Tab-separated table of C-alpha atoms and ligand atoms in Angstrom:
chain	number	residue	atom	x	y	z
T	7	UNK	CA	-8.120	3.833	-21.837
T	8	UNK	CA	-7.400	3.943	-17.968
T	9	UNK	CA	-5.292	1.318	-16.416
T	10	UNK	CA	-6.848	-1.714	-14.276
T	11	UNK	CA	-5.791	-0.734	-10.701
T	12	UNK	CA	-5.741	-4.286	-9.922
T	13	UNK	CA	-2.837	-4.255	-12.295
T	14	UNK	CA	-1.171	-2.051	-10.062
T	15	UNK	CA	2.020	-2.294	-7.320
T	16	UNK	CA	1.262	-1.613	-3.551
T	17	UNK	CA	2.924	2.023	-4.378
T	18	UNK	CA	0.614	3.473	-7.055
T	19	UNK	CA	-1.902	1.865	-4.935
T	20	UNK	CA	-1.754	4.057	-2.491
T	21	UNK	CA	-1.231	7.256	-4.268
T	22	UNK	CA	-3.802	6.554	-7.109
T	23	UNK	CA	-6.444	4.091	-5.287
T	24	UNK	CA	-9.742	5.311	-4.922
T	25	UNK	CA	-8.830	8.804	-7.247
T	26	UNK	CA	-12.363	10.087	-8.153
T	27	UNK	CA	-11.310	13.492	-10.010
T	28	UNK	CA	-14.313	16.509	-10.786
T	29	UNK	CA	-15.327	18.172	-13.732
T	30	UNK	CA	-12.000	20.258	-12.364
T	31	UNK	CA	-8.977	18.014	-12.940
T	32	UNK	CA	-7.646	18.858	-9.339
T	33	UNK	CA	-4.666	16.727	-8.892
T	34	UNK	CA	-5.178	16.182	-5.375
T	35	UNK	CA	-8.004	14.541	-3.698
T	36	UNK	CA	-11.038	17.362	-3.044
T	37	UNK	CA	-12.724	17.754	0.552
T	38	UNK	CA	-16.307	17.779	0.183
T	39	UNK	CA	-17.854	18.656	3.155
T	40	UNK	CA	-21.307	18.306	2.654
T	41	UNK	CA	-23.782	16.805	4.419
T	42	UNK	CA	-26.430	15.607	1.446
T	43	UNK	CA	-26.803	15.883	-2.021
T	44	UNK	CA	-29.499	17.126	-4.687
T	45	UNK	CA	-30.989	15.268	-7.168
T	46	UNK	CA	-31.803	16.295	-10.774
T	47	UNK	CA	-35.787	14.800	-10.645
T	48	UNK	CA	-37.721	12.702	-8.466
T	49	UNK	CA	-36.951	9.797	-10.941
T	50	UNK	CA	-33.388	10.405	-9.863
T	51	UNK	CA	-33.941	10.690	-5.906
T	52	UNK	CA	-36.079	7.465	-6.014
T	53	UNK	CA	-33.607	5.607	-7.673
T	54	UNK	CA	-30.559	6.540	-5.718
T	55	UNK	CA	-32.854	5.717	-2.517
T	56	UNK	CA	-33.434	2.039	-3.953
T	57	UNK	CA	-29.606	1.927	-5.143
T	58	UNK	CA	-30.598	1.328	-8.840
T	59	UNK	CA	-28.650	4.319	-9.219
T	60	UNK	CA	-25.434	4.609	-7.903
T	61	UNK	CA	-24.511	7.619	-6.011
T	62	UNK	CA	-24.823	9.087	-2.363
T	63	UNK	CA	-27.917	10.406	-0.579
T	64	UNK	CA	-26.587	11.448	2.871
T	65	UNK	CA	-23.419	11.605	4.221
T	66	UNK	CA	-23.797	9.581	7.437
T	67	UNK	CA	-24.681	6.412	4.786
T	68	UNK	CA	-20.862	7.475	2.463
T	69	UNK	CA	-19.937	10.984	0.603
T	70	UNK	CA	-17.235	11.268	-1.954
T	71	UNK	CA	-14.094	12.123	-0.037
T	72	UNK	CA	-14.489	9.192	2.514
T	73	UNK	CA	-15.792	6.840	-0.296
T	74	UNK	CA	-12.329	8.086	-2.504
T	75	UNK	CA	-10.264	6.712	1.201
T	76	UNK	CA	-12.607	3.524	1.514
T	77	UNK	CA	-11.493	2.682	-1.763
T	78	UNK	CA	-7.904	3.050	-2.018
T	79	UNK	CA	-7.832	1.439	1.638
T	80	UNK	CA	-9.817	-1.250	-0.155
T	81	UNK	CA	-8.169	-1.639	-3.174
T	82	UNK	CA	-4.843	-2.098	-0.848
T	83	UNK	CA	-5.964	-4.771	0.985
T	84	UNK	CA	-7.501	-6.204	-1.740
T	85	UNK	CA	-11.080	-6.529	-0.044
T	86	UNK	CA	-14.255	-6.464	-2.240
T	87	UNK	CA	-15.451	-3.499	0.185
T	88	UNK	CA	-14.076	-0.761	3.047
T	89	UNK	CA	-16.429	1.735	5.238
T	90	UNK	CA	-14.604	4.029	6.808
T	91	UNK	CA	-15.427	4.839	10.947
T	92	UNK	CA	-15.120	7.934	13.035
T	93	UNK	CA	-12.269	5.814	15.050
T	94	UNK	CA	-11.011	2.516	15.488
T	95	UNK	CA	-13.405	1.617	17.890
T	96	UNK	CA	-16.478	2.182	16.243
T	97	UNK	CA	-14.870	0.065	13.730
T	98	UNK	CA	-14.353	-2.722	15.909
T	99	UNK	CA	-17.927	-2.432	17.961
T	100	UNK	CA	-18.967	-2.410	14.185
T	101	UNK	CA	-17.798	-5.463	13.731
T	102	UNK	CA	-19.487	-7.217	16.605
T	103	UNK	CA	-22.325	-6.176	16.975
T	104	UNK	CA	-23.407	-6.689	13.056
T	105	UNK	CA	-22.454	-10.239	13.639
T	106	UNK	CA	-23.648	-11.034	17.150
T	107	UNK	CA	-27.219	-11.337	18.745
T	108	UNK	CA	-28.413	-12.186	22.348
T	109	UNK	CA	-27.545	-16.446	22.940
T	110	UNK	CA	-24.319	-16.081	20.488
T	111	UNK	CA	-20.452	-17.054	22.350
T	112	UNK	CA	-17.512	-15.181	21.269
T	113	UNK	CA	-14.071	-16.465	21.706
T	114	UNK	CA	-11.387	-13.661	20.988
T	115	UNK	CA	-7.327	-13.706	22.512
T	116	UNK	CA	-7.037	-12.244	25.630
T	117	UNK	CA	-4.193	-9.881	24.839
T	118	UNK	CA	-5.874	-7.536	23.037
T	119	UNK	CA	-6.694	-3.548	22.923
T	120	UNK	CA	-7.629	-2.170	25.931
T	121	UNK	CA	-10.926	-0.872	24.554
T	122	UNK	CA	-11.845	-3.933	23.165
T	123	UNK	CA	-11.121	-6.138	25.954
T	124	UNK	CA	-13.541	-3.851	27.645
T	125	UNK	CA	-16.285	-4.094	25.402
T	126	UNK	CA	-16.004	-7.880	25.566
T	127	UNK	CA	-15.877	-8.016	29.714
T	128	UNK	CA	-18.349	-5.171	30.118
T	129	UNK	CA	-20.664	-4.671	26.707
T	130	UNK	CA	-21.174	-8.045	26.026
T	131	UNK	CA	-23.121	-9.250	28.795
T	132	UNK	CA	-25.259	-6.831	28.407
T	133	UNK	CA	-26.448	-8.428	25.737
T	134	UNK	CA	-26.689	-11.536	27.097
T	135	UNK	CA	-23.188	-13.214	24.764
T	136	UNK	CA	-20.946	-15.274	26.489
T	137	UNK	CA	-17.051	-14.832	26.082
T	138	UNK	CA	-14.411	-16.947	26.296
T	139	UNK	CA	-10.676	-15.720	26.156
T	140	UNK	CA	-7.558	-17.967	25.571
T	141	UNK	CA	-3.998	-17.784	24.997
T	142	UNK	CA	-3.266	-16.444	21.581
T	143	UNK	CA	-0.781	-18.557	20.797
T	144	UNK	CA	-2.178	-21.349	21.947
T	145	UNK	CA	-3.740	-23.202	19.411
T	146	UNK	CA	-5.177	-26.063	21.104
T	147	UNK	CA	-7.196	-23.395	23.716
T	148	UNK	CA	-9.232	-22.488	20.389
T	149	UNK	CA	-9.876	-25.165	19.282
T	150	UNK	CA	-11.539	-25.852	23.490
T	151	UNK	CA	-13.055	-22.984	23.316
T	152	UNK	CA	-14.964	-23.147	19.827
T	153	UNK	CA	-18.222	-25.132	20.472
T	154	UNK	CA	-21.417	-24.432	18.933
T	155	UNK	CA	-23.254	-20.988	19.109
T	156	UNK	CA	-19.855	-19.461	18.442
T	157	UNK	CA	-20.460	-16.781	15.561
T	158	UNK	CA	-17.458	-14.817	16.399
T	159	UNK	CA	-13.382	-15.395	16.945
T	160	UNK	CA	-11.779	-11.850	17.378
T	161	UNK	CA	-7.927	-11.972	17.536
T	162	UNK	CA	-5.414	-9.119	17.204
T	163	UNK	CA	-1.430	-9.803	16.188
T	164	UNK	CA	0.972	-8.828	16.864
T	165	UNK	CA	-1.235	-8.054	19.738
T	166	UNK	CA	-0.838	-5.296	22.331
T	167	UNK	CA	1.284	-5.176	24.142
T	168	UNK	CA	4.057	-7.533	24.286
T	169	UNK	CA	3.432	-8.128	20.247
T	170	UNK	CA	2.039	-11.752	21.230
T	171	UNK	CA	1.226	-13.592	17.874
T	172	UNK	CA	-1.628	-15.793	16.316
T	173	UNK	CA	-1.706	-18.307	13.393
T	174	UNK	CA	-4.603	-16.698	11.694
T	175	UNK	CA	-4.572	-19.381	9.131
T	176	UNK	CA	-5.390	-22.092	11.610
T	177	UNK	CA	-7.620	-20.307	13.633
T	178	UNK	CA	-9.473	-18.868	10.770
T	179	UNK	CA	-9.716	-22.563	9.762
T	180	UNK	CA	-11.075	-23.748	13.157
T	181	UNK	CA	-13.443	-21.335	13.594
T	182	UNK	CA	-15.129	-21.390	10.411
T	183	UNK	CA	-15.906	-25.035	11.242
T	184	UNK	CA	-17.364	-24.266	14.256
T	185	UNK	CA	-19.174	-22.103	12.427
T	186	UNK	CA	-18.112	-18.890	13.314
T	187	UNK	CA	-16.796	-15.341	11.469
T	188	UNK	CA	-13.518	-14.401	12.229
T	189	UNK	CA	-12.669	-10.503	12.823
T	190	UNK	CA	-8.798	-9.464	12.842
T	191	UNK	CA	-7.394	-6.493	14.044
T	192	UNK	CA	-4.637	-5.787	12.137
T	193	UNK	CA	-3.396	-2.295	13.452
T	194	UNK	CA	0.170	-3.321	14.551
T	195	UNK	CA	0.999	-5.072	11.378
T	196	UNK	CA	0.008	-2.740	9.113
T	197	UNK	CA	-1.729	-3.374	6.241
T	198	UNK	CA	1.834	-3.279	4.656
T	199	UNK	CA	2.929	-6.389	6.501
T	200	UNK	CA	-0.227	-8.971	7.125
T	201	UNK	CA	-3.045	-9.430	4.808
T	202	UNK	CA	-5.545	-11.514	7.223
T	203	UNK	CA	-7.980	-11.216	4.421
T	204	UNK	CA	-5.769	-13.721	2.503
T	205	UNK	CA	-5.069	-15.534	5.631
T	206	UNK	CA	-8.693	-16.803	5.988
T	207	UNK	CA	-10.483	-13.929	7.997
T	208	UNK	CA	-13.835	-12.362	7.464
T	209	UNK	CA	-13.715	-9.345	8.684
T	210	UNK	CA	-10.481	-6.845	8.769
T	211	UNK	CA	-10.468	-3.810	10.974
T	212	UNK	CA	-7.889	-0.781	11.216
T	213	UNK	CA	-7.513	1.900	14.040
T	214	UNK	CA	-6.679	4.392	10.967
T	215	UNK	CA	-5.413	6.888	13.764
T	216	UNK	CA	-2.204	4.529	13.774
T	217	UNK	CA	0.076	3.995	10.908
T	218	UNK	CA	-2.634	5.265	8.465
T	219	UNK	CA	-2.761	8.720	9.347
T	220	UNK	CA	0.981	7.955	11.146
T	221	UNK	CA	1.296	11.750	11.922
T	222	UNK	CA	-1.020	12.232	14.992
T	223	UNK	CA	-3.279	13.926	13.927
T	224	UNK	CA	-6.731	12.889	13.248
T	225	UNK	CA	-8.702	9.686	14.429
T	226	UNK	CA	-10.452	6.964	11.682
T	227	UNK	CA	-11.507	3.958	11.388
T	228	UNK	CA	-11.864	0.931	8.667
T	229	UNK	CA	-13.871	-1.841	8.583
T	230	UNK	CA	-12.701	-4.422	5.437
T	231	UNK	CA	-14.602	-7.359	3.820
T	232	UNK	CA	-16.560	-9.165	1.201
T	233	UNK	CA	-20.261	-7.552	-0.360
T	234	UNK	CA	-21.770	-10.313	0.569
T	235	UNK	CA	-20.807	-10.367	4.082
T	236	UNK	CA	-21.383	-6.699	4.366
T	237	UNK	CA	-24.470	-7.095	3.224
T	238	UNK	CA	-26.016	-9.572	5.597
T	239	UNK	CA	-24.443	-8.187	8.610
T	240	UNK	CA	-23.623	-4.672	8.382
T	241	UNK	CA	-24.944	-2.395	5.618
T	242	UNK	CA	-28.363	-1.286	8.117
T	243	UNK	CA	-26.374	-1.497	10.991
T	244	UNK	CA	-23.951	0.597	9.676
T	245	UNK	CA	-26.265	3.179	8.055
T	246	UNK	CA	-28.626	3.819	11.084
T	247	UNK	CA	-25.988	3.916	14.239
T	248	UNK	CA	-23.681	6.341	12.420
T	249	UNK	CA	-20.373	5.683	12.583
T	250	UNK	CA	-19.308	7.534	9.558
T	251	UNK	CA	-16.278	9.137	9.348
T	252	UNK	CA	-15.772	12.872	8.802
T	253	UNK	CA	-14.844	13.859	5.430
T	254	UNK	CA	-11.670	16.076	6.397
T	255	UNK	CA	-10.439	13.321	8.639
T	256	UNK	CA	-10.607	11.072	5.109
T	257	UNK	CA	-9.179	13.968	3.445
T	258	UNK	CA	-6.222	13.918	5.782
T	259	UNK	CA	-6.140	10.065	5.699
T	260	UNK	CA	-6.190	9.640	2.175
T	261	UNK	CA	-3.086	11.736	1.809
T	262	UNK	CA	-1.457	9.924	4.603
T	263	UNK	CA	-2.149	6.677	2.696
T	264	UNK	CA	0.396	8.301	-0.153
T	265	UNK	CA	3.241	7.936	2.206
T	266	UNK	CA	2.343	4.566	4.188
T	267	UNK	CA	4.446	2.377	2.795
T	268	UNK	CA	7.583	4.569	2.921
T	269	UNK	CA	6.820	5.878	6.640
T	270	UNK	CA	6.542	2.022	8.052
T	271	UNK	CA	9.157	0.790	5.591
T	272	UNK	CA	11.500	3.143	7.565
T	273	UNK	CA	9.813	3.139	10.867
T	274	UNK	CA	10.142	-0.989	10.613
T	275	UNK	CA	13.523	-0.742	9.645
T	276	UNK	CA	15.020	1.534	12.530
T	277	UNK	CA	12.501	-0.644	15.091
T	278	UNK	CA	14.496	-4.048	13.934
T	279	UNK	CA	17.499	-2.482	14.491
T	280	UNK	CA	16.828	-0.691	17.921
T	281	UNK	CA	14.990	-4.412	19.159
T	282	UNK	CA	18.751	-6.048	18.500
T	283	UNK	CA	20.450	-2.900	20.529
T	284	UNK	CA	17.432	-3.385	23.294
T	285	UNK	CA	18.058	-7.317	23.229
T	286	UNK	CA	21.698	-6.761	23.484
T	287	UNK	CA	21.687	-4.023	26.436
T	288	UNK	CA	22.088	-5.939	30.207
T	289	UNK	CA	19.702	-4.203	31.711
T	290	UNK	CA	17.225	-6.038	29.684
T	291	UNK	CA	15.759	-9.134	30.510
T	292	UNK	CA	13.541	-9.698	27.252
T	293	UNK	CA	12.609	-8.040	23.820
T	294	UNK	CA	10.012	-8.990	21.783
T	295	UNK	CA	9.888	-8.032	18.369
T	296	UNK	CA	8.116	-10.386	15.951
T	297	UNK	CA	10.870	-10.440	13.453
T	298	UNK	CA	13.782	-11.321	15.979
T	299	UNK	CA	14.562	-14.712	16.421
T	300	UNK	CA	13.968	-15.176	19.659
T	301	UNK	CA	10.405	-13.952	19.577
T	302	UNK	CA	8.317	-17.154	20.920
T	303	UNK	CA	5.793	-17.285	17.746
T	304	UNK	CA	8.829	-16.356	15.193
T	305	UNK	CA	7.845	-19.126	12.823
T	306	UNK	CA	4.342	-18.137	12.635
T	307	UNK	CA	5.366	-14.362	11.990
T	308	UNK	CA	7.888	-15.303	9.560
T	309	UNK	CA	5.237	-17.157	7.873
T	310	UNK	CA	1.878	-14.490	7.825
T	311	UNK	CA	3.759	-11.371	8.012
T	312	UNK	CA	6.618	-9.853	5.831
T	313	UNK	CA	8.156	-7.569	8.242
T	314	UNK	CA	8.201	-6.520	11.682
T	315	UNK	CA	6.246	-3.219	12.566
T	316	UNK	CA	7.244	0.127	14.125
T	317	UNK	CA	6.922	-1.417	17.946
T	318	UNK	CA	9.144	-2.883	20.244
T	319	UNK	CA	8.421	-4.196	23.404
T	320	UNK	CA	11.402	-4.882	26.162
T	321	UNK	CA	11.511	-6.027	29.789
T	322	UNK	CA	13.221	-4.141	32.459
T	323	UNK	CA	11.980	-6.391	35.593
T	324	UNK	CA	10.222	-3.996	37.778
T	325	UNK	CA	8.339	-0.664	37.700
T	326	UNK	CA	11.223	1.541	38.810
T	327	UNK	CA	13.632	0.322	36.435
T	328	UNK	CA	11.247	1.073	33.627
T	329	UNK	CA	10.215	4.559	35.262
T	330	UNK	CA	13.774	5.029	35.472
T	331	UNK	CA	14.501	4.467	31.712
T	332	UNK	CA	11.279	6.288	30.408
T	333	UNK	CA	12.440	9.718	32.725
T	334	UNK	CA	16.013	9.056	31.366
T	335	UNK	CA	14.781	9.554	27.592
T	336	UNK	CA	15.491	13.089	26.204
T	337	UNK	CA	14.559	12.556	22.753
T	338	UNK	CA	11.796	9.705	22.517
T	339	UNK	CA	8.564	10.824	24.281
T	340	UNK	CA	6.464	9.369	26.861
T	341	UNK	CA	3.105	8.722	25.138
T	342	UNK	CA	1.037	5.934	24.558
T	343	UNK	CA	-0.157	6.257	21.439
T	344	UNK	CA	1.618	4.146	19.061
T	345	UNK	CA	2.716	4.085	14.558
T	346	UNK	CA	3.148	8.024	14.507
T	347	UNK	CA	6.244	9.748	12.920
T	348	UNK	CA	7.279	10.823	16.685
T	349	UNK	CA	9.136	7.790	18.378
T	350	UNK	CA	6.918	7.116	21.707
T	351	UNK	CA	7.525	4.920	24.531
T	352	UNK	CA	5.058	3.935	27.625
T	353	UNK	CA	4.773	1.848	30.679
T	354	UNK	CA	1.704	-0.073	29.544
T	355	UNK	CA	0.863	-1.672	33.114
T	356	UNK	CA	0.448	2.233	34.840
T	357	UNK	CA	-1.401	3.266	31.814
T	358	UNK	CA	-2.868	1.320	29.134
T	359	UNK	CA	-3.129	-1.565	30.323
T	360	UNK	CA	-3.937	0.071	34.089
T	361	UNK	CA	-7.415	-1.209	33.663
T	362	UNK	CA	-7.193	-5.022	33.880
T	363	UNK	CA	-6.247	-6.526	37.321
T	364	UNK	CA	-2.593	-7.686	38.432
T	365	UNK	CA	-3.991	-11.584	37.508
T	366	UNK	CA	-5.618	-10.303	34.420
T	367	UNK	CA	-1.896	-8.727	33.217
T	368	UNK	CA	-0.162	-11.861	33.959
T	369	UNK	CA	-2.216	-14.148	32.322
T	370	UNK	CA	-0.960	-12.244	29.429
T	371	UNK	CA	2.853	-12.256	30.293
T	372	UNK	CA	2.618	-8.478	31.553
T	373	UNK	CA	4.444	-8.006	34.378
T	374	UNK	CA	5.964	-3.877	35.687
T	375	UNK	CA	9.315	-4.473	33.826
T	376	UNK	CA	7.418	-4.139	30.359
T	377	UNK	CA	7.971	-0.710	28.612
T	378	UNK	CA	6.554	-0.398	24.867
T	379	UNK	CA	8.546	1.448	22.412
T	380	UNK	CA	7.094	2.908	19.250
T	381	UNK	CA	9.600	3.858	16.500
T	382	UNK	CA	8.816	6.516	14.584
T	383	UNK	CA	10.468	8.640	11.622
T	384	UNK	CA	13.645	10.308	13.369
T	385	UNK	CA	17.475	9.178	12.615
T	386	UNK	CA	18.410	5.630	13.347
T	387	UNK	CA	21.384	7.378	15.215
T	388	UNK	CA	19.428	9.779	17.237
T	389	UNK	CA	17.003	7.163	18.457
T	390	UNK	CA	19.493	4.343	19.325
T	391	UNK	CA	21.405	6.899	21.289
T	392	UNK	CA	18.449	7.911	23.368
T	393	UNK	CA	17.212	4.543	23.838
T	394	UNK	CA	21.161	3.668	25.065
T	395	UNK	CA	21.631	6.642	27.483
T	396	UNK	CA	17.783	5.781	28.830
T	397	UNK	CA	18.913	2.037	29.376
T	398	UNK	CA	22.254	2.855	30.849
T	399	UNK	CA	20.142	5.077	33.433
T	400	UNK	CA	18.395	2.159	34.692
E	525	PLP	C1	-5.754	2.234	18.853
E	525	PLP	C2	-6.241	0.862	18.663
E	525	PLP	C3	-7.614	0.596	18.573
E	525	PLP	C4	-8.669	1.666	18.724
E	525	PLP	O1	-8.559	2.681	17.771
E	525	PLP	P1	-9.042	4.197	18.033
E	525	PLP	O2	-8.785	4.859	16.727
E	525	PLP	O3	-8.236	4.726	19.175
E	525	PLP	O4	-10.482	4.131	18.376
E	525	PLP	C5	-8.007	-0.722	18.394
E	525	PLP	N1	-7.101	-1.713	18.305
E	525	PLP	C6	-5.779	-1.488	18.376
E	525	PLP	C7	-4.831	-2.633	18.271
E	525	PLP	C8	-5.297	-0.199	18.563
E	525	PLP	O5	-3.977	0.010	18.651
């Protein structure tokens, strides 16, 4: 008889999860590209259409390589249900738009993703819902901000990117008084080191083009959370905008899932220990790094994460210091995407961040000194030399 998965460590997790083997035996995960499927009668078609029968129809609704990454992903986390997305966007406009409708209010953090913050400012109104952002930290700003008519709280921590952090607990609490669903994106912890699931929240979502695929290659999406809730607010939606991922982007992000754990265990690791050298360096005003001491929400990471991430976030105090540093580094590149095996660093107020106005990046602490360092896969030694000839250039 086969094992329980649920009886299973994080590690066979990820390398068994979600396993569905063909008549074949293959011992790794098959790619099935195929866009629908054939049924043996009518009987059969009919029933698979009103889901007595279990199985897929059509590949934008689930096929069997995304389903195999949905469920290890799922089984992970330990969420009732996963869907996979094309990217981590079209999980997160997943995510509100299942659970919002013209009238609603949405209060989210206002550090958050670029792309998200934009969807809030700029999508939003469109539809006639009203946003109000607050201070992530700041726990009496929810609780000002919740009022009735709120169906949604979105937060992100560590969030981007000066790795800012929430107590999910509390604000999970809050909101669901107030009445509303609370979405967390959990790309910079990992689903290795925060479970907001367990923390209180609704809805999880995961840029999978992060630390899930971790090798830069392909973009995904996940959306995590109960049947029920998937049910009532997603399931149609889902079906009939098509967000579905490819199957060879599963195929690749299955496989990546095998190595997860050991890739950020490492990656988290050599990013503690170049945060210290950062903190220590005198050209640097300020490191954040939610595991250091002197990170402002340290008691609230210690408590709702268990460890630190791959990203490090330091102050230089102005622009040409930090251009200074990022054209001194030989080794680490200049890129801003972030949780791949290539250590990356980036100036988020010229690029990521390039969007929001001067106000709107010092509401949220970002001033031109910033730089954001991802740690990736390469030699402890290598890196913290790089990262000390780069500072000594400044
Ligand atoms: C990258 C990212 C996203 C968006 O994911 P894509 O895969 O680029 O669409 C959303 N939230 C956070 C925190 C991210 O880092």
């Amino acid at each position: 008889m086969a094992e329980d998965p649920n009886s299973w460590d994080i590690a066979t997790r990820l390398v068994r999860g979600g396993l569905a083997r063909t008549e074949h035996g293959e011992t790794s995960e098959a790619l099935f590209l195929t866009q629908s499927f054939a049924y043996d009668s009518p009987e059969e078609a009919e029933a698979r259409f009103t889901g007595e029968s279990p199985g897929f129809v059509y590949a934008r609704y689930g096929s069997p390589t995304v389903k195999m990454f949905e469920d290890r992903l799922a089984l992970l986390e330990e969420a009732e249900l996963c869907r996979a997305t094309a990217s981590g966007m079209a999980a997160v406009y997943l995510a509100m738009m299942g659970l919002l409708k013209a009238g609603d209010h949405v209060v989210a953090g206002r550090a958050l993703f670029g792309s998200c913050r934009w969807l809030l400012a700029n999508w939003a109104p469109r539809f006639g819902i009203a946003v109000t952002l607050v201070d992530g930290p700041d726990l009496e700003a929810w609780r000002a901000a919740l009022r009735p008519g709120t169906r949604m709280v979105l937060l992100e921590s560590p969030a981007n990117p000066l790795l800012e952090i929430c107590d999910i607990a509390e604000i999970a609490r809050m909101a669901h008084e107030a009445g509303a669903r609370v979405v967390v994106d959990n790309v910079f912890a990992t689903p290795l080191y925060q479970s907001p699931l367990k923390l209180g929240a609704d809805v999880v979502v995961y840029s999978a083009t992060k630390h899930i695929d971790g090798q830069g290659r392909v973009l995904g999406g996940a959306l995590l959370c109960s049947e029920a809730l998937f049910e009532e607010a997603y399931r149609d939606l889902f079906r009939h905008t098509g967000p579905a991922m490819s199957p060879f982007n599963a195929w690749i992000l299955l496989k990546s899932l095998e190595t997860i754990d050991l890739r950020v265990t490492r990656q988290s690791a050599t990013a503690a220990a170049l945060a210290d050298l950062a903190a220590a360096h005198p050209k640097v005003r300020a490191c954040r790094y939610p595991t250091r001491p002197d990170h402002p929400q340290a008691a609230i990471a210690a408590r709702q994460m268990s460890g630190g991430g791959s990203l490090v976030a330091f102050d230089l105090g102005d622009k040409a210091s930090a251009f200074r540093f990022l054209g001194a580094l030989e080794l680490i590149d200049i890129s801003n995407n972030l949780g791949d095996a290539k250590s990356m660093a980036t100036h988020p107020s010229t690029t990521t961040h390039r969007a929001m106005s001067e106000d709107q990046r010092l509401e949220i602490g970002l001033t031109e000194g910033w730089v954001r360092l991802s740690v990736g896969l390469e030699s402890q030694a290598d890196l913290a030399r790089d990262l000390s000839r780069a500072l000594d250039a400044v």
